[in-house]
Tab-separated table of C-alpha atoms in Angstrom:
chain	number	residue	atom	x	y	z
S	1	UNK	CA	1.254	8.507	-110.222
S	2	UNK	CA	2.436	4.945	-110.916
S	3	UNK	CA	-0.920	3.270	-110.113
S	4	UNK	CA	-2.759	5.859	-112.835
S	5	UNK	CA	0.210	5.034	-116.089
S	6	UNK	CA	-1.023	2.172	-116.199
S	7	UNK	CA	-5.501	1.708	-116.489
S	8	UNK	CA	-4.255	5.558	-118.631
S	9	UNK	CA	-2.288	3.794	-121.114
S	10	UNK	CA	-4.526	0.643	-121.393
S	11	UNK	CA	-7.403	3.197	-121.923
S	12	UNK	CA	-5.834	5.317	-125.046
S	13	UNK	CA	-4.888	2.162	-126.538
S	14	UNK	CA	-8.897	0.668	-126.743
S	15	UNK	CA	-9.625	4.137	-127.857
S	16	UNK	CA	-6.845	4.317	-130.347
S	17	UNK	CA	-8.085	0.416	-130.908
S	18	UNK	CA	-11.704	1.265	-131.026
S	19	UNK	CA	-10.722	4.410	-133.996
S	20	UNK	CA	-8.846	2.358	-136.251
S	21	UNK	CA	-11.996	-0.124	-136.162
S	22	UNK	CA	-14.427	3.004	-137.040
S	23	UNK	CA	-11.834	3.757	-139.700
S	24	UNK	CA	-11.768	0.970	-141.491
S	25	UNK	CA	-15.382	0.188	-141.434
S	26	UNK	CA	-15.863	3.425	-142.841
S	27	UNK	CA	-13.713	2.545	-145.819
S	28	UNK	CA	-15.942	-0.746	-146.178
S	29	UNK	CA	-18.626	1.598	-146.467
S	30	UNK	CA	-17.191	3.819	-148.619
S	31	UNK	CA	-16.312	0.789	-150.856
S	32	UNK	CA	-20.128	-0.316	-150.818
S	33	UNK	CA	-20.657	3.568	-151.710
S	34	UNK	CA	-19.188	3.072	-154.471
S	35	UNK	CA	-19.890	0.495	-156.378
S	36	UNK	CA	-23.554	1.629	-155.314
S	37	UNK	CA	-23.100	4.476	-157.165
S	38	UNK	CA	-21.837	1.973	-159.742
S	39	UNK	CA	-24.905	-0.090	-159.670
S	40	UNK	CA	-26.973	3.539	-159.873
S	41	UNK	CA	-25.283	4.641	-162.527
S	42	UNK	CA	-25.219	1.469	-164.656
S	43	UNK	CA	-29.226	1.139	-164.125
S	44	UNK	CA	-29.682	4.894	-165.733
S	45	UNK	CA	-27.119	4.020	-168.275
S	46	UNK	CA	-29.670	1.295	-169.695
S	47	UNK	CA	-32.518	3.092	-168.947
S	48	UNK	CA	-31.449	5.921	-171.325
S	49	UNK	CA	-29.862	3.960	-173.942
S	50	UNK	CA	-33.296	1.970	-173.896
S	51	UNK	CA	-35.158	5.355	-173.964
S	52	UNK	CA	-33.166	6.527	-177.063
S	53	UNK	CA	-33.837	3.710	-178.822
S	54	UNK	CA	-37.194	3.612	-178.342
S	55	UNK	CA	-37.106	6.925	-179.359
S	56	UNK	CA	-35.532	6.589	-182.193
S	57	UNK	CA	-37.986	3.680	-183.333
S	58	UNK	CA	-40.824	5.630	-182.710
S	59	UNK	CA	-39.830	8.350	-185.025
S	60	UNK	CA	-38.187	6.426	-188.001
S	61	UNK	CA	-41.833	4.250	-187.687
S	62	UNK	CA	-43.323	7.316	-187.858
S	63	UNK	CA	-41.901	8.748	-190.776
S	64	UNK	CA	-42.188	6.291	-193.087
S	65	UNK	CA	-45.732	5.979	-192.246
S	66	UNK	CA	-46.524	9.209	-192.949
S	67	UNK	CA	-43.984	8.985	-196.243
S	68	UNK	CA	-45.862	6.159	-197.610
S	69	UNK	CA	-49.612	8.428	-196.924
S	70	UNK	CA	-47.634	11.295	-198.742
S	71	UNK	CA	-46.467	9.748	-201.640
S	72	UNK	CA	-50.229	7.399	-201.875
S	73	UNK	CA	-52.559	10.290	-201.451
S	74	UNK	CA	-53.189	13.171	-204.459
S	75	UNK	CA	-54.584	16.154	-202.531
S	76	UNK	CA	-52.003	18.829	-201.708
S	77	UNK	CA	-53.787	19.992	-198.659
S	78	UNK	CA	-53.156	16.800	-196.982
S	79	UNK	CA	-49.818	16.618	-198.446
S	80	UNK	CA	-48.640	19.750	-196.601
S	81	UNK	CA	-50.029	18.714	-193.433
S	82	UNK	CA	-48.297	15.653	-193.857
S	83	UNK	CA	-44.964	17.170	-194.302
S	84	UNK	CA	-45.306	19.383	-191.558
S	85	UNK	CA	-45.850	16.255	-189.391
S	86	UNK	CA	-42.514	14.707	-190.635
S	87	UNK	CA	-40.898	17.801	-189.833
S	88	UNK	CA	-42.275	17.823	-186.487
S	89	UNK	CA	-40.758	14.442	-185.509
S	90	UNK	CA	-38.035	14.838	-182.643
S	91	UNK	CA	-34.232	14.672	-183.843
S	92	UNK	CA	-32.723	11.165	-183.161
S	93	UNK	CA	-29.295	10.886	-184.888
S	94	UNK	CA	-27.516	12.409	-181.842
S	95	UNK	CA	-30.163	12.281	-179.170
S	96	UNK	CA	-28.690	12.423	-175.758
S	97	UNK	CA	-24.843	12.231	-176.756
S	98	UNK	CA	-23.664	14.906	-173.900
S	99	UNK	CA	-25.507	12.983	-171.274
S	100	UNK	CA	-24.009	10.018	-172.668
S	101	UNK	CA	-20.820	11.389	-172.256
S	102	UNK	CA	-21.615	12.720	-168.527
S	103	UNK	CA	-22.803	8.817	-167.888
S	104	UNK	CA	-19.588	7.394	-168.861
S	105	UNK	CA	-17.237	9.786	-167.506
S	106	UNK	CA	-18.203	10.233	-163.731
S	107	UNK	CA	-19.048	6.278	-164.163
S	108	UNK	CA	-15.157	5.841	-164.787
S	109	UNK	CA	-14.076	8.145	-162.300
S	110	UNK	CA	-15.997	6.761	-159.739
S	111	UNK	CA	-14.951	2.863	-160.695
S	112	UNK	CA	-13.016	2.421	-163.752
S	113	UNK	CA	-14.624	-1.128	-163.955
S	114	UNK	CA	-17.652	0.914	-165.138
S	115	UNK	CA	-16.511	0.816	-168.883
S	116	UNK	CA	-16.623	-3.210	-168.471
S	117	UNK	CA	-20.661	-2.415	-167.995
S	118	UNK	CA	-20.990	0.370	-169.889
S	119	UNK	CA	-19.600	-1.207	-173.112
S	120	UNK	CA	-22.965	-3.212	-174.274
S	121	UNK	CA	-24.548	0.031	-173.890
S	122	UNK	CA	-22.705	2.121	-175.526
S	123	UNK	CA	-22.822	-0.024	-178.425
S	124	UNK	CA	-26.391	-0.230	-178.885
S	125	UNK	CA	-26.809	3.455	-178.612
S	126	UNK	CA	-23.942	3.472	-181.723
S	127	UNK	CA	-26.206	1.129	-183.083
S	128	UNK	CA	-29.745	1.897	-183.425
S	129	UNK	CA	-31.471	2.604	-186.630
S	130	UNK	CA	-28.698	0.762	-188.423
S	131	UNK	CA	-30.066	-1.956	-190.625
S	132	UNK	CA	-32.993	1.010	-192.157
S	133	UNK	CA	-32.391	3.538	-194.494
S	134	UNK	CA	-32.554	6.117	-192.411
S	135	UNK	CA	-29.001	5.662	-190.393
S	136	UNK	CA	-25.961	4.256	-192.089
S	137	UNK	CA	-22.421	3.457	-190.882
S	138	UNK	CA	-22.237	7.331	-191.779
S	139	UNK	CA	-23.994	8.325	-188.996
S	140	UNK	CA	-22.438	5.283	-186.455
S	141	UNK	CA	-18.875	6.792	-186.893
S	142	UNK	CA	-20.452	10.174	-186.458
S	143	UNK	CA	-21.899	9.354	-183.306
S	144	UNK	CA	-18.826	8.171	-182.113
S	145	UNK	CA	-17.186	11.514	-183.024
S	146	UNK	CA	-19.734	13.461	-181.627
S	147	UNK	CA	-19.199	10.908	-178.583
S	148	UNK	CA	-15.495	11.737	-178.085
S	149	UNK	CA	-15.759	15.425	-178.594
S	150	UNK	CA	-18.104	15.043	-175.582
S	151	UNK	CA	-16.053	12.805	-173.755
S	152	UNK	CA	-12.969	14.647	-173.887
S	153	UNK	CA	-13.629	18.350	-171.955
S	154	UNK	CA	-15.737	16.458	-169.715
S	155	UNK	CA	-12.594	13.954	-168.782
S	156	UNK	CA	-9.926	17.271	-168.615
S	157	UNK	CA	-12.375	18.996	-166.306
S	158	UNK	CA	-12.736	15.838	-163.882
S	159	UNK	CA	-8.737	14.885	-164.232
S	160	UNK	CA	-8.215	18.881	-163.307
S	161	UNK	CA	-10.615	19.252	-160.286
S	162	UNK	CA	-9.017	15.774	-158.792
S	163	UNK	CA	-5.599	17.138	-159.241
S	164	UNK	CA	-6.509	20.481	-157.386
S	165	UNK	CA	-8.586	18.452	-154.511
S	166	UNK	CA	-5.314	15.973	-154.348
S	167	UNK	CA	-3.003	19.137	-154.248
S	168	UNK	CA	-0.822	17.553	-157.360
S	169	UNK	CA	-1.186	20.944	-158.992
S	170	UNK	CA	-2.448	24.531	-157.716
S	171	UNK	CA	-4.137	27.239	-159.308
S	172	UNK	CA	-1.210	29.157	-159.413
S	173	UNK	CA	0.783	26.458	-160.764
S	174	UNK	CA	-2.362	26.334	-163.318
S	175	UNK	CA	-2.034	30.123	-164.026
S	176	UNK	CA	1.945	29.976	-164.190
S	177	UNK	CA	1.731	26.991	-166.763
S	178	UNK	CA	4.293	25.270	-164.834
S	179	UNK	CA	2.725	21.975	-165.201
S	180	UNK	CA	4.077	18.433	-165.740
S	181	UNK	CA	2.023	15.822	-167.589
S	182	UNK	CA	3.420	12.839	-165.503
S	183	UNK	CA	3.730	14.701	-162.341
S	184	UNK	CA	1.348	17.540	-162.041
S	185	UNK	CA	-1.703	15.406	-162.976
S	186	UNK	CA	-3.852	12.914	-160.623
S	187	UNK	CA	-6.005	10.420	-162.934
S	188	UNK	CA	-8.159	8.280	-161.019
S	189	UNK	CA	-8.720	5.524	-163.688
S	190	UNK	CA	-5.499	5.240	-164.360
S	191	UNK	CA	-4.102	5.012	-160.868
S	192	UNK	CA	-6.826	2.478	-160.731
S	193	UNK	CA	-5.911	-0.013	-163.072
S	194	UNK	CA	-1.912	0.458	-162.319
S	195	UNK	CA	-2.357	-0.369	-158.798
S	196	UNK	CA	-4.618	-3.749	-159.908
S	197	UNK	CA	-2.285	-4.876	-162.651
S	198	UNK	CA	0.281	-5.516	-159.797
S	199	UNK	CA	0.051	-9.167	-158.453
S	200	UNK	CA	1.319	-7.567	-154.764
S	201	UNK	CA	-0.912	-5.584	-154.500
S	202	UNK	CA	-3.617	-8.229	-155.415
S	203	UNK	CA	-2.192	-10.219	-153.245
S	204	UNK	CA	-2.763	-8.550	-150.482
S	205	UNK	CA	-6.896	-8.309	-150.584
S	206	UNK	CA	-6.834	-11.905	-152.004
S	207	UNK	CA	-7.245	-13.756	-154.930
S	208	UNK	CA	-9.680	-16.122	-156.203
S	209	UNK	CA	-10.395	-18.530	-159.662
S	210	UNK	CA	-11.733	-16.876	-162.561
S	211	UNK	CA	-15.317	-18.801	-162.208
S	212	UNK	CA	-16.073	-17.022	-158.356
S	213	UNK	CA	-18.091	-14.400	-159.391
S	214	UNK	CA	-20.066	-16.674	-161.451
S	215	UNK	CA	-20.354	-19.650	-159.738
S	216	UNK	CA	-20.184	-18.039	-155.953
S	217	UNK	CA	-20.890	-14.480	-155.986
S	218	UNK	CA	-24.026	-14.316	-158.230
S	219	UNK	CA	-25.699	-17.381	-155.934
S	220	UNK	CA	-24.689	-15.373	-153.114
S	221	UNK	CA	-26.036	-12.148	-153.659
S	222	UNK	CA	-29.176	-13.350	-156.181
S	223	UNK	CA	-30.005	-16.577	-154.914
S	224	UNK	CA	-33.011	-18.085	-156.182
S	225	UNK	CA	-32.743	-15.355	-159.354
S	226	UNK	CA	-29.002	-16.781	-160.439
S	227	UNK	CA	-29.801	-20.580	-160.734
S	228	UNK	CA	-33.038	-19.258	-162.635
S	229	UNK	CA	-30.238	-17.326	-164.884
S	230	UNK	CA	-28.157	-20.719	-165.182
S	231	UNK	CA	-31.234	-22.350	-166.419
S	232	UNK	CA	-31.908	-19.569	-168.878
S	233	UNK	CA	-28.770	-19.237	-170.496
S	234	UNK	CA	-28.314	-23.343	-170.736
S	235	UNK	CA	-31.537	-23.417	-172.525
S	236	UNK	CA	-29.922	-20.710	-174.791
S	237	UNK	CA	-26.951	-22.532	-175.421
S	238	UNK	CA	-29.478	-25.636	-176.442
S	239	UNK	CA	-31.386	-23.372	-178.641
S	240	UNK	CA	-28.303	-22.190	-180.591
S	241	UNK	CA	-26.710	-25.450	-180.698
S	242	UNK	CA	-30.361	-26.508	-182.402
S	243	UNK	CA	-30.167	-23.275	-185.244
S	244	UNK	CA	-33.195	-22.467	-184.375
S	245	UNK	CA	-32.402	-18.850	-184.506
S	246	UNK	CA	-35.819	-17.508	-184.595
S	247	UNK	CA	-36.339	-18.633	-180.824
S	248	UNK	CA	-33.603	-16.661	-179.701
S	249	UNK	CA	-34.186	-12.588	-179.281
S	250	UNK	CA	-33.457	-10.103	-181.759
S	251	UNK	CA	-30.324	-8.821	-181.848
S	252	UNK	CA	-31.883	-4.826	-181.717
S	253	UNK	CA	-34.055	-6.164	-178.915
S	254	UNK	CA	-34.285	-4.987	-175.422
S	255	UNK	CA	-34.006	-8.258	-173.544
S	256	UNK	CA	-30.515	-8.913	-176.596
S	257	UNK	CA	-29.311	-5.580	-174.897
S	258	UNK	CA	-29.737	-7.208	-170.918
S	259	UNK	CA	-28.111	-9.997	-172.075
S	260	UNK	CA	-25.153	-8.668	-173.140
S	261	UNK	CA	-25.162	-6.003	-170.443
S	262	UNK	CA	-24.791	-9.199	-167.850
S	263	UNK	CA	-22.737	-11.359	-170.061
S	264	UNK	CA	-20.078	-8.676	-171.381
S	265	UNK	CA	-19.429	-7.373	-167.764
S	266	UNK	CA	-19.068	-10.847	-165.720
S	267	UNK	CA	-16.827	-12.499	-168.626
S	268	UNK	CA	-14.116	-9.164	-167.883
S	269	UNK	CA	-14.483	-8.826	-164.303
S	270	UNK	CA	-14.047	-12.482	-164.294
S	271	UNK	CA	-10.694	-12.237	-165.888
S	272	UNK	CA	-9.474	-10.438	-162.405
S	273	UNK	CA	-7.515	-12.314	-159.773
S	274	UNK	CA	-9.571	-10.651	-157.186
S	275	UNK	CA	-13.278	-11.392	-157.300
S	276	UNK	CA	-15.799	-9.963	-154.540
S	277	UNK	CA	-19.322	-10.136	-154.724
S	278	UNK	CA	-19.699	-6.455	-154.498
S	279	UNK	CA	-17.756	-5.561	-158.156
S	280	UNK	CA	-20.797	-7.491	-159.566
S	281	UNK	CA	-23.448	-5.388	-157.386
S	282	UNK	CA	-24.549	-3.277	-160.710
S	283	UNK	CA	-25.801	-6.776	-162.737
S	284	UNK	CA	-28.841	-6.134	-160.013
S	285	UNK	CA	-30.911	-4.549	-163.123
S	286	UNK	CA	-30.162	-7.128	-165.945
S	287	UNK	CA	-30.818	-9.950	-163.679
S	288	UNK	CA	-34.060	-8.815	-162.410
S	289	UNK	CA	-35.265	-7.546	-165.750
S	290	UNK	CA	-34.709	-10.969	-167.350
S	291	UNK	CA	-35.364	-13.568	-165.309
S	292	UNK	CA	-37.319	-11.861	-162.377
S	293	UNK	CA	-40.403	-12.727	-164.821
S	294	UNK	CA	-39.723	-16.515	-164.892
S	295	UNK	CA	-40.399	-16.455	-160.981
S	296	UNK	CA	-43.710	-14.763	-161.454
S	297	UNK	CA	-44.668	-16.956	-164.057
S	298	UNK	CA	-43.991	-19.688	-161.768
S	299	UNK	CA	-45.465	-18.249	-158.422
S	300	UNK	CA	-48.539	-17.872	-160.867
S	301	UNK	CA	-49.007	-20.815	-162.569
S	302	UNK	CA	-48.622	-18.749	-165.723
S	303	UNK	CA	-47.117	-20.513	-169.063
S	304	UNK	CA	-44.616	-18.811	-171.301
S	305	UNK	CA	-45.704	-17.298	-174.688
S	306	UNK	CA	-43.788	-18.043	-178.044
S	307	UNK	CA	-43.050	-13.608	-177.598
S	308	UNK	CA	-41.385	-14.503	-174.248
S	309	UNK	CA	-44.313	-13.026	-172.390
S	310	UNK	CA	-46.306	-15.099	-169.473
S	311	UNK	CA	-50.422	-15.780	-169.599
């Protein structure tokens, strides 16, 4: 029996040895997960806000086409027909505001460092149409109501099904009212950022200077596509130290919008002790969407275009 205690014990212990390994490796891939569903989430985030404002283009475009044809032509025939085609044009004021709100809240639950990407966004879908006479700062603060109000049940319903999956609360704690807001509660975000804002705690995974994720991560996971991105935005920088403002994109543009959607998020996240390459996984779309076309151009032989575009 002596002879066996031993090789026994040495063998639960590489077991035991061998399961805390799997463990943890399976939070590092939970961790990847996660900001992968980041990076998903951020991608359809621009994809819709792009998509609305396109929209929303198309159909203020459209109608004052057709109001200038009303108003210019004399035949009422063609005058009704008209009108009917004004009416006909899609609804844009509030276009996609609950999906919006879906977007933002199960991209905050899932990392809270999804608002840092979210916010350039966000904006722009506040902001389109402003600037014609078709959407006024009327209609920006009333998107941001409309926003909010959609926000709001959505955020209750996710804080409520945590705190039941958490056991913080029950249903028959639910059902008996017997609930505490500081106690009886579990939300995620806000766990999130308490737990970061201590220096211990940052301590413990590391920390790094405010320029790694700019100067070590974004080589690291982009490569060739960051120093391409370093060129870009240096000959930016020249350009606006120039004035010449008409060589710089529109502010209402598209490639305005990836701009700030890589700027806005890397400038926060770099304000973070803690810096790993992974937190700036979801810049994947901006960075391929702007400067992804200066490779091609080069691969090509192709020469830039006063528009931006290659021939």
């Amino acid at each position: 029996m002596v002879g066996w205690k031993r090789p026994c014990s040495i063998f639960n212990f590489q077991h035991l040895a061998t399961g805390v390994r799997y463990l943890r490796e399976s939070f590092v891939c939970l961790f990847v997960c996660l900001n992968s569903i980041e990076m998903s989430l951020v991608s359809y985030l621009l994809y819709f806000v792009v998509s609305c404002k396109h929209n929303t283009d198309y159909a203020i475009d459209t109608w004052e086409r057709l109001n200038a044809k009303f108003h210019r032509i004399e035949n009422m025939r063609e005058k009704i027909s008209l009108a009917r085609q004004m009416k006909r044009l899609p609804s844009y004021q509030y276009q996609g505001v609950f999906t919006l709100a879906v977007i933002l809240v199960i991209g905050t639950f899932n990392r809270p460092t999804f608002l840092a990407f979210g916010l350039a966004p966000v904006f722009y879908w506040l902001y389109r149409g402003i600037g014609t006479k078709h959407v006024t700062l009327y209609h920006f603060h009333m998107r941001i109501l409309c926003l909010v109000s959609c926000a709001l049940p959505l955020t209750c319903l996710v804080i409520l099904t945590d705190s039941l999956y958490y056991g913080k609360t029950t249903l028959q704690t639910l059902l008996d009212c017997n609930l505490y807001i500081g106690y009886s509660f579990t939300v995620t975000p806000y766990n999130f950022i308490k737990y970061n804002m201590n220096p211990n705690n940052l301590a413990q995974h590391g920390t790094h200077p405010l320029l790694t994720h700019t100067l070590v991560n974004l080589p690291l996971l982009y490569n060739v596509l960051a120093v391409v991105a370093f060129v870009a935005v240096y000959k930016i920088l020249i350009v606006a130290m120039r004035k010449q403002w008409n060589s710089l994109p529109r502010v209402q543009s598209t490639q305005f919008l990836m701009f700030l959607s890589l700027l806005t998020p890397l400038f926060f996240l770099s304000l973070f002790p803690h810096q790993e390459p992974r937190f700036i996984i979801p810049l994947t779309l901006p960075m391929v969407f702007l400067f992804s076309p200066n490779i091609y151009a080069v691969n090509w032989g192709m020469q830039e275009q006063a528009d931006g575009s290659y021939r």
